[in-house]
Short mmCIF file of C-alpha atoms in Angstrom, two decimals:
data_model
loop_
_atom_site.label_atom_id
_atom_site.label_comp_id
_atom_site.label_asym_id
_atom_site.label_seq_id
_atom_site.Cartn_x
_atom_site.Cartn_y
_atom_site.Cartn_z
CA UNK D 1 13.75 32.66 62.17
CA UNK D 2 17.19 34.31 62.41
CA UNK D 3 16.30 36.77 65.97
CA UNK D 4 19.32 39.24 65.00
CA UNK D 5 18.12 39.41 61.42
CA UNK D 6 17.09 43.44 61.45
CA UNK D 7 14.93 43.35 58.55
CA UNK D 8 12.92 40.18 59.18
CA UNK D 9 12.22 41.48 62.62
CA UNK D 10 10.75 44.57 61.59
CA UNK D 11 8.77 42.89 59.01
CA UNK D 12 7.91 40.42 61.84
CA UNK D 13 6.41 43.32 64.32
CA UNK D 14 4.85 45.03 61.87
CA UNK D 15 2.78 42.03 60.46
CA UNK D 16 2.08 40.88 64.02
CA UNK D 17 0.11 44.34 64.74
CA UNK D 18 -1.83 44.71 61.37
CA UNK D 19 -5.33 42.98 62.92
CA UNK D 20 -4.94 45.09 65.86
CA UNK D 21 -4.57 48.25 64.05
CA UNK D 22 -7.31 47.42 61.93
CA UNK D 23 -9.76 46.56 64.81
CA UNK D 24 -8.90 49.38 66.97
CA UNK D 25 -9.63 51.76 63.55
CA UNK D 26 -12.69 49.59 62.32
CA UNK D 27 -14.76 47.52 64.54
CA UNK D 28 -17.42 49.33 65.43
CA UNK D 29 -17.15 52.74 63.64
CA UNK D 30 -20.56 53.78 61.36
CA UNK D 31 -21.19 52.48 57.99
CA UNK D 32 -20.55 56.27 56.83
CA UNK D 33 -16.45 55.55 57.47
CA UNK D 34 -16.41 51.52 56.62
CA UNK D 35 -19.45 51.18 53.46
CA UNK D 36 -18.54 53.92 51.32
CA UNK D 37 -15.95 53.95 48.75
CA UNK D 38 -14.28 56.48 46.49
CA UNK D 39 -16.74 56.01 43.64
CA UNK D 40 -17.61 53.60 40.85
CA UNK D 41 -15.34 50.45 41.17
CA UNK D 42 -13.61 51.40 43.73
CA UNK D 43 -13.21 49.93 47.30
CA UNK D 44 -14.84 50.07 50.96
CA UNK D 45 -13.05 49.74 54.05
CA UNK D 46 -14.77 46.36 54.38
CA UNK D 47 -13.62 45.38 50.72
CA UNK D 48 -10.42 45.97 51.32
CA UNK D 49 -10.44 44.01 55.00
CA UNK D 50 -12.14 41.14 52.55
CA UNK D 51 -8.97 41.48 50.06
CA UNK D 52 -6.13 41.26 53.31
CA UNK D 53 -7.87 37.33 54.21
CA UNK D 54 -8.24 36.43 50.78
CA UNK D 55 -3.85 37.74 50.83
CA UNK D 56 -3.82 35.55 54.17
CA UNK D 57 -5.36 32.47 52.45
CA UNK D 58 -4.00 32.47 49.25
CA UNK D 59 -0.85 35.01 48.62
CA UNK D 60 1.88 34.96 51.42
CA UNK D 61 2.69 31.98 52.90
CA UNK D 62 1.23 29.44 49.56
CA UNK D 63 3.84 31.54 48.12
CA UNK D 64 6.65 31.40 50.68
CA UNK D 65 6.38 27.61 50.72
CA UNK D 66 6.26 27.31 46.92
CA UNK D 67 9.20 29.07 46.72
CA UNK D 68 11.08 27.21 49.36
CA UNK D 69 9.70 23.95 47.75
CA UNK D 70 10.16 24.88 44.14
CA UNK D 71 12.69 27.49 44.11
CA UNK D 72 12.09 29.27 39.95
CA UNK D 73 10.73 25.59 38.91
CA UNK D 74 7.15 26.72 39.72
CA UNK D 75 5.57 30.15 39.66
CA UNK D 76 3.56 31.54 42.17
CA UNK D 77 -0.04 31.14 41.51
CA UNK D 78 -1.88 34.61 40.16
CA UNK D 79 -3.57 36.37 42.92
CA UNK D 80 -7.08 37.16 42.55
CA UNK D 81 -8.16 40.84 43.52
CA UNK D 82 -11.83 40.39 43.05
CA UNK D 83 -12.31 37.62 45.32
CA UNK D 84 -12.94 39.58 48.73
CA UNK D 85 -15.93 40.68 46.05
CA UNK D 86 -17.91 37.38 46.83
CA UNK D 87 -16.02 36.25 49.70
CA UNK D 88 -17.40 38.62 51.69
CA UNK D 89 -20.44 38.61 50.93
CA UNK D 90 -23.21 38.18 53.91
CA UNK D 91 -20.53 38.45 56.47
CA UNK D 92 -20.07 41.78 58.91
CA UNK D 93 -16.86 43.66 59.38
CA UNK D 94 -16.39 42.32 62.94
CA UNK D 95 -16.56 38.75 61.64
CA UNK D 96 -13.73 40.00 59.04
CA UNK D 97 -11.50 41.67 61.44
CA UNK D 98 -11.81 38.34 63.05
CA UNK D 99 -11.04 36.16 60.71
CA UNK D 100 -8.25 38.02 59.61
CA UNK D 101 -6.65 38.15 62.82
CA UNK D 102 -6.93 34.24 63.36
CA UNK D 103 -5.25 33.25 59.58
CA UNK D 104 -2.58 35.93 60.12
CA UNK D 105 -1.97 34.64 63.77
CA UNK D 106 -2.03 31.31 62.25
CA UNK D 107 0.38 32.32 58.89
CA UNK D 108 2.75 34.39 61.70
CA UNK D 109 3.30 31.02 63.43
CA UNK D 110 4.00 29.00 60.31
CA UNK D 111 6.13 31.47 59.23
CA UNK D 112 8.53 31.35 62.74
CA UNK D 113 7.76 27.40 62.47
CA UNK D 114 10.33 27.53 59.24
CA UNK D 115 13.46 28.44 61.84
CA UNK D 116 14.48 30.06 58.55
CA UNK D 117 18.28 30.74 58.19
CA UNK D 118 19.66 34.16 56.66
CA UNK D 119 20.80 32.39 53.38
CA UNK D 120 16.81 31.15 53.22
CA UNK D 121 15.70 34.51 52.28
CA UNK D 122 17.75 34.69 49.76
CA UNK D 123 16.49 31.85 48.10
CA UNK D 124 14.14 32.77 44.77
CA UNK D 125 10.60 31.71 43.51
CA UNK D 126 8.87 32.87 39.83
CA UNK D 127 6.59 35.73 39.95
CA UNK D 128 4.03 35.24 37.34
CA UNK D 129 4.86 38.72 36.08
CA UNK D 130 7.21 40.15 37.82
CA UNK D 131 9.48 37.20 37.09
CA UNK D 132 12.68 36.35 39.94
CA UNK D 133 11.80 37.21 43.40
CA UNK D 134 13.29 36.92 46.79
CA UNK D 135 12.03 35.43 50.08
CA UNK D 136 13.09 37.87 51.89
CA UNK D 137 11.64 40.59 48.88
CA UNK D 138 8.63 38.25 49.31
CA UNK D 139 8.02 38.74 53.16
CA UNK D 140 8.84 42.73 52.80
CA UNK D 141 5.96 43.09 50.16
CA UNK D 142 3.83 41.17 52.59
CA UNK D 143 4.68 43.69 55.63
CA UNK D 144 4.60 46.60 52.96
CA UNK D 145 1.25 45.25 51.32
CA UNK D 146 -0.10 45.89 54.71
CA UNK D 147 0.97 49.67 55.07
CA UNK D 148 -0.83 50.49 51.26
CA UNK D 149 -3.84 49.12 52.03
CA UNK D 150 -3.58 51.20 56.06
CA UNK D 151 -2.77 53.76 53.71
CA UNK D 152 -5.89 53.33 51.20
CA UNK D 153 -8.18 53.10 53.91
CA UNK D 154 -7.10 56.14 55.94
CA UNK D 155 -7.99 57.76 51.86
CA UNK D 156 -11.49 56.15 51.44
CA UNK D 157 -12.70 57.47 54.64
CA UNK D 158 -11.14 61.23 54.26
CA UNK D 159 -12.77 60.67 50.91
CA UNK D 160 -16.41 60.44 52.74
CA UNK D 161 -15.35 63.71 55.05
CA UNK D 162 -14.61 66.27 51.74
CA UNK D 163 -17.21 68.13 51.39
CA UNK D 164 -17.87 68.48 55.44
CA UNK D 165 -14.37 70.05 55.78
CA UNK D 166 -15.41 72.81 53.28
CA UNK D 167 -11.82 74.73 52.61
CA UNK D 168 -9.82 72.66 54.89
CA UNK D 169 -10.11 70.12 51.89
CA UNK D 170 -6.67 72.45 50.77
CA UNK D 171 -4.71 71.52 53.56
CA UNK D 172 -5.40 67.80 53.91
CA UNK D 173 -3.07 65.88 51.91
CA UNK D 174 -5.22 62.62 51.87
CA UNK D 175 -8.11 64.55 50.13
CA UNK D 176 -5.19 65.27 47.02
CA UNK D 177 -4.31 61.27 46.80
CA UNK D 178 -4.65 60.28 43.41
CA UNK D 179 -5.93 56.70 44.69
CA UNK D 180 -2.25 54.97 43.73
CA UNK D 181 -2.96 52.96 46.81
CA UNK D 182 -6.09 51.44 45.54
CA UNK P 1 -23.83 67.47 71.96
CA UNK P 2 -26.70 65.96 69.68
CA UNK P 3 -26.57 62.58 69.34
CA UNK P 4 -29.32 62.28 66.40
CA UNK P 5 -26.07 64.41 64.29
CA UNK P 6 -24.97 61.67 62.14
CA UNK P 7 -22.11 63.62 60.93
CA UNK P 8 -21.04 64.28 64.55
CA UNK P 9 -21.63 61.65 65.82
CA UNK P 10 -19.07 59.91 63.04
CA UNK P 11 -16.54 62.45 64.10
CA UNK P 12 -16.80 62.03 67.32
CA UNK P 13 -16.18 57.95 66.76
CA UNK P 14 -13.32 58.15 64.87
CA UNK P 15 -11.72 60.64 67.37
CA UNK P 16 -11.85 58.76 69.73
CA UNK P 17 -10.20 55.88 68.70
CA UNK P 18 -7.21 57.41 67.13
CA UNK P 19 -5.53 57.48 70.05
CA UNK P 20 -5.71 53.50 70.21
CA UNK P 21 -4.91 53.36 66.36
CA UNK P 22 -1.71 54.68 66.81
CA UNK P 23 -0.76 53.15 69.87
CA UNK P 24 -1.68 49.68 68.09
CA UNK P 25 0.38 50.72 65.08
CA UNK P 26 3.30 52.57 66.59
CA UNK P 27 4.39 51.37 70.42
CA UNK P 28 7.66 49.63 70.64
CA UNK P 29 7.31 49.33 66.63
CA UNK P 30 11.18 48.61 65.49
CA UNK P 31 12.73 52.45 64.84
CA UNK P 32 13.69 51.43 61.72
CA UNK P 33 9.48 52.35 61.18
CA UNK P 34 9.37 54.78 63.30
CA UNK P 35 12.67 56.67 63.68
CA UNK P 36 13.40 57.46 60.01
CA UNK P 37 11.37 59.79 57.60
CA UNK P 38 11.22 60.22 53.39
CA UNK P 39 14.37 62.04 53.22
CA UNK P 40 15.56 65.71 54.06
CA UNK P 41 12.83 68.15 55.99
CA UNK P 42 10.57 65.32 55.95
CA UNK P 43 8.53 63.82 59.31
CA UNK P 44 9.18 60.41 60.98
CA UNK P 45 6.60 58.85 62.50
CA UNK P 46 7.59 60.03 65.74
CA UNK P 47 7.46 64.05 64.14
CA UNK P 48 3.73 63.55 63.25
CA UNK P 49 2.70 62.17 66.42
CA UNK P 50 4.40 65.40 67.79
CA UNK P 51 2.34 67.05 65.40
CA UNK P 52 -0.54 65.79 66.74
CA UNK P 53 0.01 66.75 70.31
CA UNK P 54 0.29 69.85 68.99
CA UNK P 55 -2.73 70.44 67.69
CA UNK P 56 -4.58 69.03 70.52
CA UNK P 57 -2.91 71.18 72.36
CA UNK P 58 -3.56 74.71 70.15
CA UNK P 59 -5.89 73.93 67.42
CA UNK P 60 -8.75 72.36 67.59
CA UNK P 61 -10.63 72.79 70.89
CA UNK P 62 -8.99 76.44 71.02
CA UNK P 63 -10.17 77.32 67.52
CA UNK P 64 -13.72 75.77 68.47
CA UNK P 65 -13.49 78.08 71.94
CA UNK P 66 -12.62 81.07 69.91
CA UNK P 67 -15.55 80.35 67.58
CA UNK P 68 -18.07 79.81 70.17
CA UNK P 69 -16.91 82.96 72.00
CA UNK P 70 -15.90 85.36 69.13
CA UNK P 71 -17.40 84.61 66.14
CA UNK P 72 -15.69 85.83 63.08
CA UNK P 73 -14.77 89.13 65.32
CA UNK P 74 -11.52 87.20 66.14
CA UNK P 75 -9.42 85.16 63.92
CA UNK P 76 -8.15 81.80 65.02
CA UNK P 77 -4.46 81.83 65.88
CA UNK P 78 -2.37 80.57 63.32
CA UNK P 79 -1.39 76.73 63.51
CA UNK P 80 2.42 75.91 64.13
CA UNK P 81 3.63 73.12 61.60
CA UNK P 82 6.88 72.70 63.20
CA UNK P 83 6.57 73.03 66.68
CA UNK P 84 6.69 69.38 67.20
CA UNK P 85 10.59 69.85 66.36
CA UNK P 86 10.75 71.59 69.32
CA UNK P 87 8.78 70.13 71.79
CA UNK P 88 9.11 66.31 71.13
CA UNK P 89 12.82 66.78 72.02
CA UNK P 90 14.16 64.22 74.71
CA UNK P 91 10.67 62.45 74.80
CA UNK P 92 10.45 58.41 73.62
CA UNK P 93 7.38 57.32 71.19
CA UNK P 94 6.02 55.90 74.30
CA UNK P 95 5.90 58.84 76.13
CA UNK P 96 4.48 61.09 72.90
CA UNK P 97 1.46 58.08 72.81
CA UNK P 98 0.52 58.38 76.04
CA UNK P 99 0.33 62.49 75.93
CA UNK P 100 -1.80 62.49 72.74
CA UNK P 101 -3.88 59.87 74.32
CA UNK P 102 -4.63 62.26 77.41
CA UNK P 103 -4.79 65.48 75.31
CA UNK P 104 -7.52 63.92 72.98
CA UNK P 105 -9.71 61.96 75.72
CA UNK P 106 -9.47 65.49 77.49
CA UNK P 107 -10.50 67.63 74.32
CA UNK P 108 -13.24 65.28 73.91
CA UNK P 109 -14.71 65.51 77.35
CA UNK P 110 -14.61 68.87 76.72
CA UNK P 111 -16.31 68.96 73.50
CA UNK P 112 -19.23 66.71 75.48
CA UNK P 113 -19.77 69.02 77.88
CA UNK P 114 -20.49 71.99 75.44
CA UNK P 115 -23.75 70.10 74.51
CA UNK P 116 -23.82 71.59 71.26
CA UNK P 117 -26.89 72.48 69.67
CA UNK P 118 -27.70 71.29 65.61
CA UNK P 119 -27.39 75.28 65.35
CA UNK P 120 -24.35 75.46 67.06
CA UNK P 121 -22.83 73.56 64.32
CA UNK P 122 -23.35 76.28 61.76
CA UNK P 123 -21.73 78.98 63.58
CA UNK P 124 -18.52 80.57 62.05
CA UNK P 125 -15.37 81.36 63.15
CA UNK P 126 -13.05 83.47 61.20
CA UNK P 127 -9.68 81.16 59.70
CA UNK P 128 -6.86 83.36 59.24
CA UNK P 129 -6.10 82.24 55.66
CA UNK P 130 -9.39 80.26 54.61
CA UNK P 131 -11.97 83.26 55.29
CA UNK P 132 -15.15 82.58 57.29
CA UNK P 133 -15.64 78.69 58.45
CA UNK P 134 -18.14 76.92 60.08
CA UNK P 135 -17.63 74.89 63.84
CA UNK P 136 -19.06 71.89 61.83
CA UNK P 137 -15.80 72.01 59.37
CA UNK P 138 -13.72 72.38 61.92
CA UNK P 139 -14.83 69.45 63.82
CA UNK P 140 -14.93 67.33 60.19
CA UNK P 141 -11.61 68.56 59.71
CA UNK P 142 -9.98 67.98 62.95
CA UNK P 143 -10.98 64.20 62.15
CA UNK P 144 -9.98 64.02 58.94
CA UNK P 145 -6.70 65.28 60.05
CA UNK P 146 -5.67 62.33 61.85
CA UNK P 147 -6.61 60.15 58.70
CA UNK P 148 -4.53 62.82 57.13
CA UNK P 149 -1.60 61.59 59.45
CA UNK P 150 -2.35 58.14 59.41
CA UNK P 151 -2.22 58.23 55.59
CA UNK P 152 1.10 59.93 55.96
CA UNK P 153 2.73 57.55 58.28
CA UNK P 154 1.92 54.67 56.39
CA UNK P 155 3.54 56.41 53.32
CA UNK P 156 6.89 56.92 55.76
CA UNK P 157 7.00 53.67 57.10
CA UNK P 158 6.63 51.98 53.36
CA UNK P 159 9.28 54.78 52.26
CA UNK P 160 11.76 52.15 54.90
CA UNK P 161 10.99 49.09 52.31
CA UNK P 162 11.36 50.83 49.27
CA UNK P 163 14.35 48.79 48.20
CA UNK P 164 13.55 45.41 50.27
CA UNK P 165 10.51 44.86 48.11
CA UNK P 166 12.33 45.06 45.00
CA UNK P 167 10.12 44.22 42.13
CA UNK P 168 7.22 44.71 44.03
CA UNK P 169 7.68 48.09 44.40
CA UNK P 170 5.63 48.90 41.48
CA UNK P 171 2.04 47.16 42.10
CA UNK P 172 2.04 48.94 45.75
CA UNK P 173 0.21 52.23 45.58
CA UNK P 174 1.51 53.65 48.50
CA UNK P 175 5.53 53.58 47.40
CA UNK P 176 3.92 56.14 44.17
CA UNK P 177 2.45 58.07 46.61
CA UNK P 178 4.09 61.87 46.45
CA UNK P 179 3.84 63.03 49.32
CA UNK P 180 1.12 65.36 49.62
CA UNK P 181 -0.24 64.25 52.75
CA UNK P 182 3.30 65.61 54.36
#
């Protein structure tokens, strides 16, 4: 990894604090914050936790070294947004938060392993559907993937909280979200 | 306080661990995250933890004083918005963390010690723009304001990778997010 690359670093440090952000919001807090959702069909705290491993497993870094391997030859596989949906099943948050802290640890090192050079990120797979893509659009969306689903979770739990805040509900932004984040 | 309150006692947990949320999130975070907000008379990062301060320092456990002692005889004082601008000046992110973290452990303690009664929690205070409010909306909203906040600076720091995600920019929810949670 280029060190005086400004972007990649901040994607770095960001990505390399997700799990702890998670765990210090998560582990531990009631059911009322982490086993509700929004509604019909819509996600938990714990679902989404479930959907950022299945990312770890199967979305970044399969994709990353496709791309490097392939280049536009071969496009990325479809990612599954259901899976977390049986994946998770019988397991508790804590051993989630866990798990996705050791396969991002494990994806983080992989990724510095590379010793990628600036004109690497510029290099291009095929998105499925979004067709031409960067590396270096590739690792942003990962970094960026993790602040939507921060910011969907922060949502779901105001969500629980709206009828407790009685008026305030006016005031607090989260409580408008339209659930783009979702 | 009563600890058989489920809804205060959820309050209460997720109080206390924004503090650590942040600090996880936000210390020694690249400024490019931190440092830069959604465009003009928007909040960076940095502003909202400001804002937070803030309030710990004027809203909530004042507002929850004034209730306990006045009733609606007295209305609560109104909240400043923008008096982070002010008083965040010449401090580091580092510095701002480490307040809020004091302020809230020190609001809580506080809280503790008022041993609040199930009835307590339906006693009103008067809000000087929403009418007559309970102590138990108050308390729901003072947590759902930091998800508030949280939701918010996950929406500025995305704001950063609007353009380095290219493509992707449409499948994450939080870069259609308009800003309400400002």
């Amino acid at each position: 990894m280029i060190m005086n690359d400004h972007n990649l670093l901040s994607t770095f440090a960001l990505l390399t604090r997700t799990p702890a952000v998670l765990n210090a919001l998560l582990r531990d807090l009631p059911d009322t914050w982490t086993l509700r959702n929004e509604g019909e069909g819509t996600w938990t705290a714990f679902d989404v936790v479930g959907h950022l491993i299945h990312g770890e497993r199967t979305d970044w870094m399969p994709r990353a070294r496709l791309l490097l391997q392939y280049g536009e030859s071969r496009a990325f596989e479809p990612f599954d947004r259901l899976a977390q949906m049986r994946e998770s099943q019988g397991k508790s948050l804590g051993q989630l938060l866990d798990k996705f802290a050791d396969l991002r640890a494990a994806n983080l090192a992989e990724l510095r392993a590379l010793n990628l050079r600036h004109e690497d990120l510029e290099r291009r797979g095929l998105h499925p559907a979004l067709g031409p893509v960067t590396l270096s659009q590739l690792l942003a969306t990962w970094a960026s993937h993790d602040l939507t689903h921060l910011h969907q979770i922060s949502r779901i739990m105001a969500h629980q909280y709206r009828e407790a805040v009685g008026p305030w509900a006016a005031y607090l932004g989260v409580m408008q979200c339209a659930g783009h984040s979702s």
